[in-house]
């Protein structure tokens, strides 16, 4: 009958109204990269050795620039260290900002001389933990590594943080220029 059909239509419209249909498109996050990588750059004086031309630090910067240029997704952070560690950039998806800061990094811009890779690794791990992504990768760029840094890298692996090392230099090494002489 006509009344039953009208009642059914009214019931369907009421159910549709109560469901609260939305005509908006929600953002799709299923394919968003959640990778996080922190670059940890050694700024100790030994990075000025010229066994790689023009020097180890410049060659490391070239490699990091290439890596940043080829990074398409995820977040990148930058930590520099010598006797202590410093955040240069927190995690960001803007690789151009990180790349533009690389040329300014030199041993004379860090206030504490030395080579404490363990402190650089700890600061990088702290950045990754604060991102809330649960894990990540650290790329340590250095010309030497001591026992404390190796132990720190091993302990970070239990937290889901992978540490890779980009070694800079040659096995023979080279003297480090210091004003009028060499160190």
CSV table of N, CA and C in Angstrom, one decimal, residues 22 25 162:
chain,number,residue,atom,x,y,z
A,22,UNK,N,29.0,12.0,6.0
A,22,UNK,CA,30.0,13.1,5.8
A,22,UNK,C,30.3,13.1,4.4
A,25,UNK,N,36.4,14.3,2.4
A,25,UNK,CA,37.4,13.3,2.2
A,25,UNK,C,38.4,13.4,3.3
A,162,UNK,N,68.6,1.5,15.0
A,162,UNK,CA,69.7,0.9,14.2
A,162,UNK,C,70.8,2.0,14.0
